[in-house]
Amino acid sequence: MLHAIAFYVLSFFILGFAVLVISTRNTVHSVLYLVLNFLAIAALYVLLTAQFLAVIQVLVYAGGIVVLYLFVVMLVNLKRPPEDHSAPQRHAWIGFALAGVVLAELGGILVMGRVAPQPGPNMEMSDLALHNVERIGMLLYTDYLIPFELASMLLLVAMVGAIILAKREL
Amino acid sequence: MIDTYLIPLLKILFVLNATLIGVTYMVLLERKVIAWVQVRLGPMRVGPYGVLQPIADAVKLILKEDITPTRADKWVFTAAPIIVMVPALITFAVIPFGPVVNLFGRQVSLAITDVNVGLLYIVSVASIGVYGIILGGWASNSKFPLLASLRASAQLISYEVAVTMTLVSLIMTAGTLSMVGIVNSQDTHRVWFLFVQPVAFVLFFIGGLAETNRAPFDMAEAEQELTGGFHTEYSGMRFALFFLAEYANMIVVSSVATTLFLGGWLAPFSHVSWLAFLGYVPGWIWFLTKTFVFLYIFLWVRATLPRYRYDQLMRLGWKVLIPVAIANVVATGIVKVLLLR
Amino acid sequence: MLLSAALFIIGVTGVMLRRNIIIIFMSIELILNAVNINLIAFSYKLQNGVGQVFAIFVIAVAAAEAAGRAGYHPRVLSQ
């Protein structure tokens, strides 16, 4: 019961902040709403007993990526719209169509599978919930070792690339 | 029912109050210690030996006029000091102050809660604290604070990486992310992690100094630099919040270092039988003592070392601390694998 | 699941309708997070750790992308 209330309250905040992100005039405020959005999502992850991911979300997403955005926003005051972006009104319908397809799919799954936003199978903490870090660690290093290494390489490449890009303009 | 709600609530109230009082008296402690190092007496007028000085400071700051710069972003301007203070305070939710004690017939553990990702929680909360500094500089709508805040936040995020890498090797040693688990692990290994991971200890301490903007890394707030840094435009209670948040951060780093390296609430030599009388001192007194030692070292360092220049600071963080931290992780891994045979 | 779909839609709307490039990037982040929420929800429901592992990779990829973008910006906007 409390679980469901918390879920709905959090969902309200998540969606609310997301709407605010794309609708605020002020770019800095938009970034701040994004941070609040991520924090609410992290809280949701805790509710869904994915504690490790919740903390990673705060650490990497809210604490790292958005700080990057904030730097970019502050150092470069983007007042003029970029020239290479085509007029949005003509192509918006593609995006809406795609979103509609996604919604239809999910609705279909809901109806046919009768999956509803209820609390999980049993309310007692399962093994995955209690030993969250250990289980994820085991999975990462045994079954999913290759994607793990690939992700590390990806991050390395991104780091080096970012440095090269930034250096060349000095 | 009572157990799940009332007891944590009482614990939270207690810890918050203790922290806030501690933070206010840190102000006095700092001035006293630095004064003694410099062979003078520090605040002596207010109260006996200057003990009531923080109260005088608090009254002064509260009564000051609360200026908001024109064309400053009001919401962000108000929120920035709060964003710096809150992460410092909520870190205390996972720090274990003592073992499980028997209060009024209930088993009460002297930590507000034990999250199974406690250490990572602390690091992530620290990375939220960076926002307050960036926003403080931005919301002031004036050039000096903005530049200073960007420099300070760059310093913070650089050292965040170094500190996180250091903590990785510590996690490998302890085998768990939960703070209570780390203290218990030091208990079962019968040795404080200070002796197992001396390199990590030094790295963590230096990183902690840089993370809290303390000397010798206090470029961001030194009075001679950029006219006062990112809190130039703040006056009265808002400035007080920034100021106190810095001390709260210091206490947080000291508490975390105590838990990780000095064995939290464990008495020293707890497994040597003829020193067992040390076990009669309650755990939380040991914890406070060790944290106090750390705080004293913080103040001692401030009184002694000259300030780093900004580029020297960044060079130290990226070119020295991070490679050493990574080497430490590798070394820890090798030792652990060898020991498992 | 409905939540992640709603978030996804909001993100797509943001990408389509705002011309400010920063906000477009942030909407992309919203979309990525919507996907993550979906993954975690399924992981919770099925009590399987795979969803969380995949979500970690999604976050890593998003971080790499943001880093690359941050390196790109000073160059583009200095012209």
Coordinates of C-alpha atoms in Angstrom, one line a residue:
Chain A
M1 CA 0.0 0.0 0.0
L2 CA 2.7 2.4 1.0
H3 CA 4.7 1.2 -1.9
A4 CA 1.9 2.1 -4.3
I5 CA 1.5 5.6 -2.8
A6 CA 5.2 6.2 -3.0
F7 CA 5.3 5.0 -6.6
Y8 CA 2.5 7.4 -7.7
V9 CA 3.9 10.3 -5.8
L10 CA 7.3 9.8 -7.3
S11 CA 5.9 9.3 -10.8
F12 CA 4.1 12.5 -10.5
F13 CA 7.3 14.3 -9.6
I14 CA 9.3 12.6 -12.3
L15 CA 6.8 13.5 -15.0
G16 CA 6.3 16.9 -13.6
F17 CA 9.9 17.8 -13.6
A18 CA 10.3 16.3 -17.1
V19 CA 7.6 18.6 -18.4
L20 CA 9.2 21.5 -16.7
V21 CA 12.5 20.6 -18.3
I22 CA 11.2 21.0 -21.8
S23 CA 8.9 23.9 -21.2
T24 CA 10.9 26.4 -19.2
R25 CA 12.2 29.5 -21.0
N26 CA 15.3 29.8 -18.9
T27 CA 17.9 27.2 -19.8
V28 CA 19.5 27.2 -16.4
H29 CA 16.2 26.4 -14.8
S30 CA 15.7 23.7 -17.3
V31 CA 19.0 22.0 -16.3
L32 CA 18.0 22.3 -12.6
Y33 CA 14.7 20.6 -13.3
L34 CA 16.6 17.8 -15.1
V35 CA 18.6 17.3 -11.9
L36 CA 15.5 17.1 -9.8
N37 CA 14.1 14.7 -12.3
F38 CA 17.1 12.4 -12.0
L39 CA 17.0 12.5 -8.3
A40 CA 13.4 11.5 -8.3
I41 CA 14.2 8.7 -10.7
A42 CA 17.0 7.6 -8.3
A43 CA 14.4 7.5 -5.5
L44 CA 12.2 5.4 -7.7
Y45 CA 15.1 2.9 -8.2
V46 CA 15.4 2.6 -4.5
L47 CA 11.7 1.9 -4.3
L48 CA 12.2 -0.9 -6.9
T49 CA 15.1 -2.3 -4.7
A50 CA 17.8 -1.4 -7.3
Q51 CA 19.9 0.4 -4.7
F52 CA 23.2 0.1 -6.6
L53 CA 21.7 1.6 -9.7
A54 CA 20.0 4.4 -7.7
V55 CA 23.4 5.5 -6.3
I56 CA 25.1 5.2 -9.7
Q57 CA 22.3 7.3 -11.2
V58 CA 23.0 10.1 -8.7
L59 CA 26.7 9.8 -8.9
V60 CA 27.1 9.6 -12.7
Y61 CA 23.9 11.2 -14.1
A62 CA 22.9 13.8 -11.7
G63 CA 26.3 14.5 -10.3
G64 CA 28.4 14.2 -13.4
I65 CA 26.6 14.6 -16.7
V66 CA 24.3 17.4 -15.6
V67 CA 27.2 19.3 -14.1
L68 CA 28.7 19.0 -17.6
Y69 CA 25.5 20.5 -19.0
L70 CA 25.6 23.3 -16.5
F71 CA 29.1 24.2 -17.4
V72 CA 28.2 24.3 -21.1
V73 CA 25.1 26.4 -20.5
M74 CA 26.9 28.9 -18.4
L75 CA 30.0 29.3 -20.4
V76 CA 28.2 29.5 -23.7
N77 CA 25.1 31.6 -23.5
L78 CA 22.9 30.1 -26.1
K79 CA 20.5 32.8 -27.1
R80 CA 20.3 32.3 -30.8
P81 CA 18.7 29.1 -32.2
P82 CA 21.2 27.0 -34.2
E83 CA 20.9 27.5 -37.9
D84 CA 21.1 23.9 -39.0
H85 CA 18.0 22.8 -37.1
S86 CA 15.1 22.5 -39.5
A87 CA 11.8 24.2 -38.7
P88 CA 10.3 21.9 -36.0
Q89 CA 6.7 22.2 -36.9
R90 CA 7.0 20.4 -40.2
H91 CA 8.7 17.3 -38.8
A92 CA 7.1 17.1 -35.4
W93 CA 4.5 14.7 -36.6
I94 CA 7.2 12.0 -37.2
G95 CA 8.1 12.2 -33.5
F96 CA 4.6 12.1 -32.4
A97 CA 3.8 9.2 -34.6
L98 CA 6.8 7.3 -33.2
A99 CA 5.7 8.1 -29.6
G100 CA 2.2 6.9 -30.5
V101 CA 3.5 3.6 -31.8
V102 CA 5.4 3.1 -28.5
L103 CA 2.3 3.9 -26.5
A104 CA 0.2 1.5 -28.6
E105 CA 2.7 -1.2 -28.1
L106 CA 2.8 -0.8 -24.4
G107 CA -0.9 -0.5 -24.2
G108 CA -1.1 -3.8 -26.1
I109 CA 1.3 -5.5 -23.7
L110 CA -0.7 -4.2 -20.7
V111 CA -4.0 -5.4 -22.0
M112 CA -2.8 -8.8 -23.2
G113 CA -0.4 -9.5 -20.4
R114 CA -2.4 -7.9 -17.6
V115 CA 0.7 -6.4 -16.1
A116 CA -0.3 -3.6 -13.8
P117 CA 1.8 -1.2 -11.8
Q118 CA 1.6 -3.1 -8.6
P119 CA 4.2 -4.1 -6.0
G120 CA 6.4 -7.0 -7.0
P121 CA 5.8 -10.7 -6.4
N122 CA 6.5 -10.7 -2.6
M123 CA 7.1 -7.7 -0.4
E124 CA 9.9 -9.4 1.6
M125 CA 13.3 -8.5 0.3
S126 CA 14.4 -11.0 -2.2
D127 CA 18.0 -12.1 -2.6
L128 CA 18.5 -9.6 -5.4
A129 CA 17.3 -6.8 -3.3
L130 CA 19.3 -7.6 -0.2
H131 CA 22.6 -8.4 -1.9
N132 CA 22.1 -6.1 -4.8
V133 CA 25.7 -5.1 -5.3
E134 CA 27.0 -8.6 -5.0
R135 CA 24.5 -10.0 -7.5
I136 CA 25.1 -7.3 -10.1
G137 CA 28.8 -7.7 -9.6
M138 CA 28.6 -11.4 -10.3
L139 CA 26.6 -10.9 -13.4
L140 CA 28.8 -8.1 -14.7
Y141 CA 32.0 -10.2 -14.3
T142 CA 30.7 -13.6 -15.4
D143 CA 27.9 -13.5 -17.9
Y144 CA 28.4 -9.9 -19.2
L145 CA 32.1 -9.6 -19.1
I146 CA 32.5 -8.7 -22.8
P147 CA 29.9 -5.9 -22.8
F148 CA 31.6 -4.6 -19.6
E149 CA 35.0 -4.4 -21.3
L150 CA 33.4 -2.8 -24.4
A151 CA 31.8 -0.2 -22.2
S152 CA 35.1 0.6 -20.6
M153 CA 36.7 1.0 -24.0
L154 CA 33.8 3.2 -25.1
L155 CA 34.4 5.5 -22.1
L156 CA 38.1 5.6 -22.7
V157 CA 37.6 6.5 -26.4
A158 CA 35.1 9.2 -25.4
M159 CA 37.5 10.6 -22.8
V160 CA 40.3 10.8 -25.3
G161 CA 38.1 12.2 -28.0
A162 CA 36.7 14.9 -25.8
I163 CA 40.2 16.0 -24.8
I164 CA 41.4 16.0 -28.4
L165 CA 38.4 18.0 -29.5
A166 CA 38.8 20.5 -26.7
K167 CA 42.5 20.9 -27.2
R168 CA 42.5 21.6 -30.9
E169 CA 40.5 24.7 -30.4
L170 CA 43.0 26.2 -28.0
Chain B
M1 CA 5.4 0.3 14.0
I2 CA 7.3 2.3 16.5
D3 CA 10.6 0.7 15.5
T4 CA 10.4 1.5 11.9
Y5 CA 9.4 5.2 12.3
L6 CA 9.9 6.5 15.7
I7 CA 13.4 5.4 16.5
P8 CA 14.9 6.5 13.2
L9 CA 13.1 9.8 13.7
L10 CA 14.6 10.3 17.1
K11 CA 18.0 9.3 15.8
I12 CA 17.8 11.8 13.0
L13 CA 16.8 14.6 15.3
F14 CA 19.6 13.7 17.7
V15 CA 22.3 13.5 15.0
L16 CA 21.1 16.7 13.3
N17 CA 21.2 18.7 16.4
A18 CA 24.5 17.3 17.5
T19 CA 25.9 18.1 14.0
L20 CA 24.7 21.6 13.9
I21 CA 26.0 22.4 17.4
G22 CA 29.3 20.7 16.5
V23 CA 29.5 22.8 13.3
T24 CA 29.0 26.1 15.2
Y25 CA 31.6 25.2 17.7
M26 CA 34.0 24.2 14.9
V27 CA 34.1 27.9 14.1
L28 CA 35.4 28.6 17.6
L29 CA 37.7 25.6 17.6
E30 CA 39.3 26.7 14.3
R31 CA 40.0 30.2 15.5
K32 CA 41.4 28.9 18.8
V33 CA 43.6 26.2 17.3
I34 CA 45.0 28.5 14.6
A35 CA 45.6 31.2 17.2
W36 CA 47.5 28.8 19.4
V37 CA 49.7 27.6 16.5
Q38 CA 50.5 31.3 15.9
V39 CA 51.3 31.8 19.6
R40 CA 48.3 34.0 20.4
L41 CA 45.1 33.4 22.2
G42 CA 42.2 33.6 19.8
P43 CA 38.8 34.8 20.9
M44 CA 38.8 35.5 24.6
R45 CA 36.3 38.2 25.3
V46 CA 32.9 36.6 24.8
G47 CA 32.3 34.2 27.7
P48 CA 35.0 32.4 29.6
Y49 CA 37.9 31.7 27.2
G50 CA 35.7 32.8 24.3
V51 CA 33.4 29.8 24.6
L52 CA 30.3 31.9 23.7
Q53 CA 31.9 33.3 20.6
P54 CA 29.9 31.2 18.1
I55 CA 26.7 32.5 19.6
A56 CA 27.9 36.1 19.2
D57 CA 28.8 35.3 15.6
A58 CA 25.4 33.7 15.0
V59 CA 23.5 36.6 16.4
K60 CA 25.6 39.0 14.2
L61 CA 25.0 37.1 11.0
I62 CA 21.3 36.7 11.7
L63 CA 20.8 40.4 12.3
K64 CA 22.6 41.4 9.1
E65 CA 20.7 42.8 6.2
D66 CA 19.8 40.2 3.6
I67 CA 20.9 41.6 0.3
T68 CA 19.9 40.0 -3.0
P69 CA 21.6 41.4 -6.0
T70 CA 19.3 43.0 -8.6
R71 CA 18.7 40.9 -11.7
A72 CA 19.9 37.8 -9.8
D73 CA 17.9 34.7 -10.1
K74 CA 16.0 34.8 -6.9
W75 CA 15.1 31.1 -6.5
V76 CA 18.5 29.9 -7.4
F77 CA 20.2 32.5 -5.3
T78 CA 18.2 31.3 -2.3
A79 CA 18.6 27.6 -3.1
A80 CA 22.4 27.6 -3.6
P81 CA 23.4 27.7 0.1
I82 CA 20.8 25.1 0.9
I83 CA 22.1 22.8 -1.9
V84 CA 25.6 23.0 -0.3
M85 CA 24.4 22.3 3.2
V86 CA 22.0 19.5 2.7
P87 CA 24.4 16.9 1.2
A88 CA 26.7 17.5 4.1
L89 CA 23.9 16.8 6.6
I90 CA 22.3 13.8 4.9
T91 CA 25.6 11.9 4.8
F92 CA 25.3 11.4 8.5
A93 CA 22.4 9.1 7.8
V94 CA 24.8 6.2 7.0
I95 CA 27.7 6.8 9.4
P96 CA 27.8 4.3 12.2
F97 CA 28.5 5.9 15.5
G98 CA 28.6 2.8 17.6
P99 CA 27.7 -0.8 17.9
V100 CA 24.3 -2.1 18.7
V101 CA 23.4 -1.0 22.2
N102 CA 20.6 -1.9 24.5
L103 CA 18.5 1.2 25.2
F104 CA 15.3 0.8 27.2
G105 CA 15.2 -2.8 26.5
R106 CA 15.4 -2.5 22.7
Q107 CA 18.3 -3.3 20.4
V108 CA 19.2 0.0 18.9
S109 CA 22.0 0.3 16.4
L110 CA 23.9 3.5 16.6
A111 CA 23.6 4.4 13.0
I112 CA 20.5 6.0 11.5
T113 CA 20.3 3.4 8.8
D114 CA 22.5 0.9 7.2
V115 CA 22.2 1.1 3.4
N116 CA 23.9 -1.7 1.6
V117 CA 25.6 0.8 -0.7
G118 CA 26.5 3.2 2.0
L119 CA 29.9 4.2 0.8
L120 CA 28.8 4.9 -2.7
Y121 CA 25.9 6.9 -1.3
I122 CA 28.3 9.2 0.5
V123 CA 30.3 9.8 -2.7
S124 CA 27.2 10.5 -4.8
V125 CA 25.8 12.9 -2.2
A126 CA 29.1 14.7 -2.3
S127 CA 28.8 15.1 -6.0
I128 CA 25.5 16.9 -5.5
G129 CA 27.2 19.4 -3.2
V130 CA 29.0 20.7 -6.2
Y131 CA 25.8 22.2 -7.6
G132 CA 25.4 24.6 -4.7
I133 CA 28.8 26.1 -5.5
I134 CA 28.1 26.5 -9.2
L135 CA 24.7 27.9 -8.7
G136 CA 25.9 30.2 -6.0
G137 CA 28.3 31.8 -8.4
W138 CA 25.8 31.9 -11.2
A139 CA 22.9 33.3 -9.3
S140 CA 25.0 36.2 -8.1
N141 CA 24.8 37.6 -11.6
S142 CA 28.3 39.1 -11.4
K143 CA 31.6 38.1 -13.0
F144 CA 33.8 37.5 -10.0
P145 CA 31.6 35.0 -8.3
L146 CA 30.8 33.2 -11.5
L147 CA 34.5 32.6 -12.4
A148 CA 35.4 31.7 -8.9
S149 CA 32.6 29.2 -8.7
L150 CA 33.5 27.5 -11.9
R151 CA 37.1 27.2 -10.7
A152 CA 36.0 25.8 -7.4
S153 CA 33.6 23.3 -8.9
A154 CA 36.3 22.2 -11.4
Q155 CA 38.5 21.6 -8.4
L156 CA 35.8 19.6 -6.6
I157 CA 34.9 17.4 -9.5
S158 CA 38.5 16.6 -10.2
Y159 CA 39.2 15.5 -6.7
E160 CA 36.0 13.6 -6.6
V161 CA 37.5 11.2 -9.2
A162 CA 40.6 10.8 -7.2
V163 CA 38.7 10.1 -3.9
T164 CA 36.4 7.6 -5.6
M165 CA 39.3 5.7 -7.0
T166 CA 40.9 5.6 -3.6
L167 CA 37.7 4.3 -2.1
V168 CA 37.6 1.5 -4.7
S169 CA 40.7 -0.1 -3.3
L170 CA 39.2 0.3 0.2
I171 CA 36.1 -1.4 -0.9
M172 CA 38.2 -4.3 -2.3
T173 CA 39.8 -4.6 1.1
A174 CA 36.6 -4.5 3.1
G175 CA 34.6 -6.6 0.7
T176 CA 31.4 -4.6 1.3
L177 CA 30.0 -1.2 0.5
S178 CA 27.9 -0.8 3.7
M179 CA 29.5 1.4 6.3
V180 CA 28.5 -0.9 9.2
G181 CA 30.0 -3.7 7.2
I182 CA 33.3 -1.9 6.8
V183 CA 33.6 -1.3 10.5
N184 CA 32.7 -5.0 11.2
S185 CA 35.2 -6.0 8.6
Q186 CA 37.9 -4.1 10.5
D187 CA 36.7 -5.9 13.6
T188 CA 37.0 -9.4 12.1
H189 CA 40.4 -8.6 10.5
R190 CA 41.6 -7.2 13.8
V191 CA 43.4 -4.4 12.2
W192 CA 42.3 -0.9 11.3
F193 CA 42.4 -0.2 7.6
L194 CA 44.8 2.6 8.2
F195 CA 47.6 0.0 8.5
V196 CA 46.3 -2.2 5.6
Q197 CA 46.0 0.7 3.2
P198 CA 48.3 3.6 4.2
V199 CA 48.5 4.9 0.7
A200 CA 44.7 5.1 0.4
F201 CA 44.6 6.9 3.7
V202 CA 47.0 9.6 2.6
L203 CA 45.2 9.9 -0.7
F204 CA 41.8 10.1 0.9
F205 CA 43.0 12.8 3.3
I206 CA 44.5 15.0 0.6
G207 CA 41.4 14.5 -1.5
G208 CA 39.2 15.3 1.5
L209 CA 41.1 18.5 2.0
A210 CA 40.5 19.4 -1.6
E211 CA 36.9 18.4 -1.6
T212 CA 36.0 20.6 1.3
N213 CA 37.9 23.6 -0.1
R214 CA 40.2 23.6 2.9
A215 CA 43.7 24.8 3.0
P216 CA 46.1 24.4 1.4
F217 CA 43.5 24.0 -1.4
D218 CA 41.2 26.9 -0.4
M219 CA 41.7 29.0 -3.6
A220 CA 37.9 29.2 -4.0
E221 CA 37.3 31.1 -0.9
A222 CA 40.4 32.8 0.2
E223 CA 39.9 36.5 0.7
Q224 CA 42.8 37.5 -1.4
E225 CA 41.6 35.6 -4.4
L226 CA 38.9 37.0 -6.7
T227 CA 37.5 39.2 -3.9
G228 CA 36.0 36.4 -1.9
G229 CA 35.1 33.8 -4.4
F230 CA 31.7 32.4 -5.1
H231 CA 30.0 33.8 -2.0
T232 CA 30.9 37.4 -2.5
E233 CA 27.4 38.6 -3.0
Y234 CA 26.0 36.6 -0.1
S235 CA 25.5 38.3 3.3
G236 CA 24.0 37.5 6.6
M237 CA 22.3 34.2 7.1
R238 CA 23.0 32.9 3.5
F239 CA 26.7 33.5 3.9
A240 CA 26.4 31.8 7.3
L241 CA 24.9 28.8 5.6
F242 CA 27.8 28.5 3.1
F243 CA 30.3 28.9 5.9
L244 CA 28.7 26.4 8.1
A245 CA 28.3 24.0 5.2
E246 CA 32.0 24.0 4.8
Y247 CA 32.5 23.0 8.4
A248 CA 29.8 20.4 8.1
N249 CA 31.6 19.0 5.1
M250 CA 34.8 18.9 7.2
I251 CA 33.1 17.0 9.9
V252 CA 31.6 14.6 7.3
V253 CA 35.0 13.9 5.8
S254 CA 36.5 13.3 9.2
S255 CA 33.7 11.0 10.2
V256 CA 34.0 9.0 7.0
A257 CA 37.8 8.8 7.3
T258 CA 37.3 7.6 10.9
T259 CA 34.9 4.9 9.9
L260 CA 36.9 3.7 6.9
F261 CA 40.4 3.9 8.2
L262 CA 40.4 4.2 11.9
G263 CA 37.9 1.5 12.8
G264 CA 34.8 3.6 13.5
W265 CA 33.7 2.9 17.0
L266 CA 36.2 0.1 17.7
A267 CA 38.5 0.5 20.6
P268 CA 42.1 0.3 19.7
F269 CA 43.7 -3.1 20.2
S270 CA 40.3 -4.6 20.8
H271 CA 41.6 -8.2 20.5
V272 CA 44.5 -7.9 22.8
S273 CA 43.3 -9.3 26.1
W274 CA 45.3 -7.3 28.6
L275 CA 44.1 -4.1 26.9
A276 CA 40.5 -5.2 27.1
F277 CA 39.7 -2.5 29.7
L278 CA 39.6 -0.1 26.7
G279 CA 36.5 -1.8 25.7
Y280 CA 34.6 -0.4 28.6
V281 CA 34.6 3.0 27.0
P282 CA 31.4 3.2 24.9
G283 CA 31.9 2.9 21.2
W284 CA 30.6 6.3 20.3
I285 CA 33.2 8.0 22.5
W286 CA 35.9 6.4 20.5
F287 CA 34.2 7.5 17.4
L288 CA 34.1 11.1 18.6
T289 CA 37.6 11.0 19.7
K290 CA 38.9 9.8 16.4
T291 CA 36.8 12.2 14.5
F292 CA 38.1 15.0 16.7
V293 CA 41.7 13.9 15.9
F294 CA 40.9 14.2 12.2
L295 CA 39.4 17.6 12.6
Y296 CA 42.4 18.8 14.6
I297 CA 44.6 17.6 11.7
F298 CA 42.5 19.6 9.3
L299 CA 43.0 22.7 11.3
W300 CA 46.6 22.0 11.9
V301 CA 47.2 21.7 8.2
R302 CA 45.5 24.9 7.5
A303 CA 47.6 26.8 10.1
T304 CA 50.8 25.3 8.7
L305 CA 50.8 25.0 4.9
P306 CA 50.8 27.8 2.3
R307 CA 48.2 27.9 -0.3
Y308 CA 48.4 26.0 -3.6
R309 CA 48.1 27.9 -6.9
Y310 CA 45.2 26.8 -9.0
D311 CA 47.2 25.1 -11.7
Q312 CA 49.4 23.4 -9.2
L313 CA 46.2 22.2 -7.5
M314 CA 44.7 20.7 -10.7
R315 CA 48.0 19.2 -11.7
L316 CA 48.3 17.5 -8.3
G317 CA 44.8 16.1 -8.6
W318 CA 45.0 14.8 -12.1
K319 CA 48.6 13.9 -12.6
V320 CA 49.5 12.6 -9.2
L321 CA 46.5 11.5 -7.1
I322 CA 44.6 9.6 -9.8
P323 CA 47.5 7.5 -11.1
V324 CA 48.6 6.7 -7.5
A325 CA 45.0 5.8 -6.7
I326 CA 44.8 3.5 -9.7
A327 CA 48.1 1.9 -8.9
N328 CA 46.8 1.3 -5.4
V329 CA 43.7 -0.4 -6.8
V330 CA 45.9 -2.7 -8.9
A331 CA 48.2 -3.4 -6.0
T332 CA 45.3 -4.2 -3.7
G333 CA 43.9 -6.6 -6.3
I334 CA 47.2 -8.4 -6.7
V335 CA 47.6 -8.8 -3.0
K336 CA 44.1 -10.0 -2.5
V337 CA 44.5 -12.6 -5.2
L338 CA 47.8 -13.8 -3.8
L339 CA 46.4 -14.0 -0.3
L340 CA 43.5 -16.2 -1.5
R341 CA 45.8 -19.0 -2.4
Chain C
M1 CA 5.9 0.8 -17.6
L2 CA 3.4 3.4 -18.3
L3 CA 5.6 5.8 -16.5
S4 CA 8.5 5.1 -18.7
A5 CA 6.3 5.4 -21.8
A6 CA 5.1 8.8 -20.6
L7 CA 8.6 9.9 -19.9
F8 CA 9.6 8.8 -23.3
I9 CA 6.9 10.7 -25.0
I10 CA 7.8 13.9 -23.1
G11 CA 11.4 13.4 -24.1
V12 CA 10.5 13.0 -27.8
T13 CA 8.2 16.0 -27.6
G14 CA 11.0 18.0 -26.2
V15 CA 13.4 17.0 -28.9
M16 CA 10.9 17.9 -31.6
L17 CA 9.6 21.1 -30.3
R18 CA 12.4 23.1 -28.8
R19 CA 15.0 24.8 -31.0
N20 CA 17.5 25.4 -28.2
I21 CA 20.1 22.7 -28.8
I22 CA 20.9 22.3 -25.2
I23 CA 17.3 21.4 -24.4
I24 CA 17.3 19.0 -27.2
F25 CA 20.2 17.2 -25.7
M26 CA 18.6 17.2 -22.3
S27 CA 15.4 15.7 -23.8
I28 CA 17.6 12.9 -25.2
E29 CA 18.8 12.3 -21.7
L30 CA 15.2 12.1 -20.6
I31 CA 14.5 9.5 -23.3
L32 CA 17.5 7.4 -22.1
N33 CA 16.2 7.6 -18.5
A34 CA 12.8 6.5 -19.6
V35 CA 14.4 3.4 -21.1
N36 CA 16.3 2.8 -17.9
I37 CA 13.2 3.0 -15.8
N38 CA 11.6 0.4 -18.0
L39 CA 14.6 -1.9 -17.6
I40 CA 14.7 -1.5 -13.8
A41 CA 10.9 -2.1 -13.6
F42 CA 11.2 -5.3 -15.4
S43 CA 14.2 -6.4 -13.4
Y44 CA 12.2 -5.8 -10.3
K45 CA 9.1 -7.7 -11.5
L46 CA 11.0 -10.7 -12.8
Q47 CA 13.6 -10.6 -9.9
N48 CA 16.3 -10.9 -12.5
G49 CA 19.5 -8.9 -12.3
V50 CA 20.0 -8.6 -16.0
G51 CA 17.9 -5.5 -16.3
Q52 CA 20.0 -3.6 -13.8
V53 CA 23.2 -4.7 -15.5
F54 CA 21.9 -3.4 -18.9
A55 CA 20.8 -0.2 -17.3
I56 CA 24.3 0.3 -16.0
F57 CA 25.5 0.0 -19.6
V58 CA 22.9 2.5 -20.7
I59 CA 24.2 5.0 -18.1
A60 CA 27.8 4.4 -19.2
V61 CA 26.9 5.0 -22.8
A62 CA 25.0 8.2 -21.9
A63 CA 28.0 9.4 -20.0
A64 CA 30.4 8.7 -22.9
E65 CA 28.0 10.6 -25.2
A66 CA 27.8 13.5 -22.9
A67 CA 31.6 13.7 -22.6
G68 CA 32.0 13.7 -26.3
R69 CA 29.4 16.4 -26.7
A70 CA 31.0 18.6 -24.1
G71 CA 34.3 18.4 -26.0
Y72 CA 32.5 19.3 -29.2
H73 CA 30.7 22.4 -28.0
P74 CA 33.5 24.8 -27.4
R75 CA 34.7 24.2 -30.9
V76 CA 31.3 24.6 -32.6
L77 CA 30.2 27.6 -30.7
S78 CA 33.5 29.5 -31.0
Q79 CA 33.1 29.8 -34.8

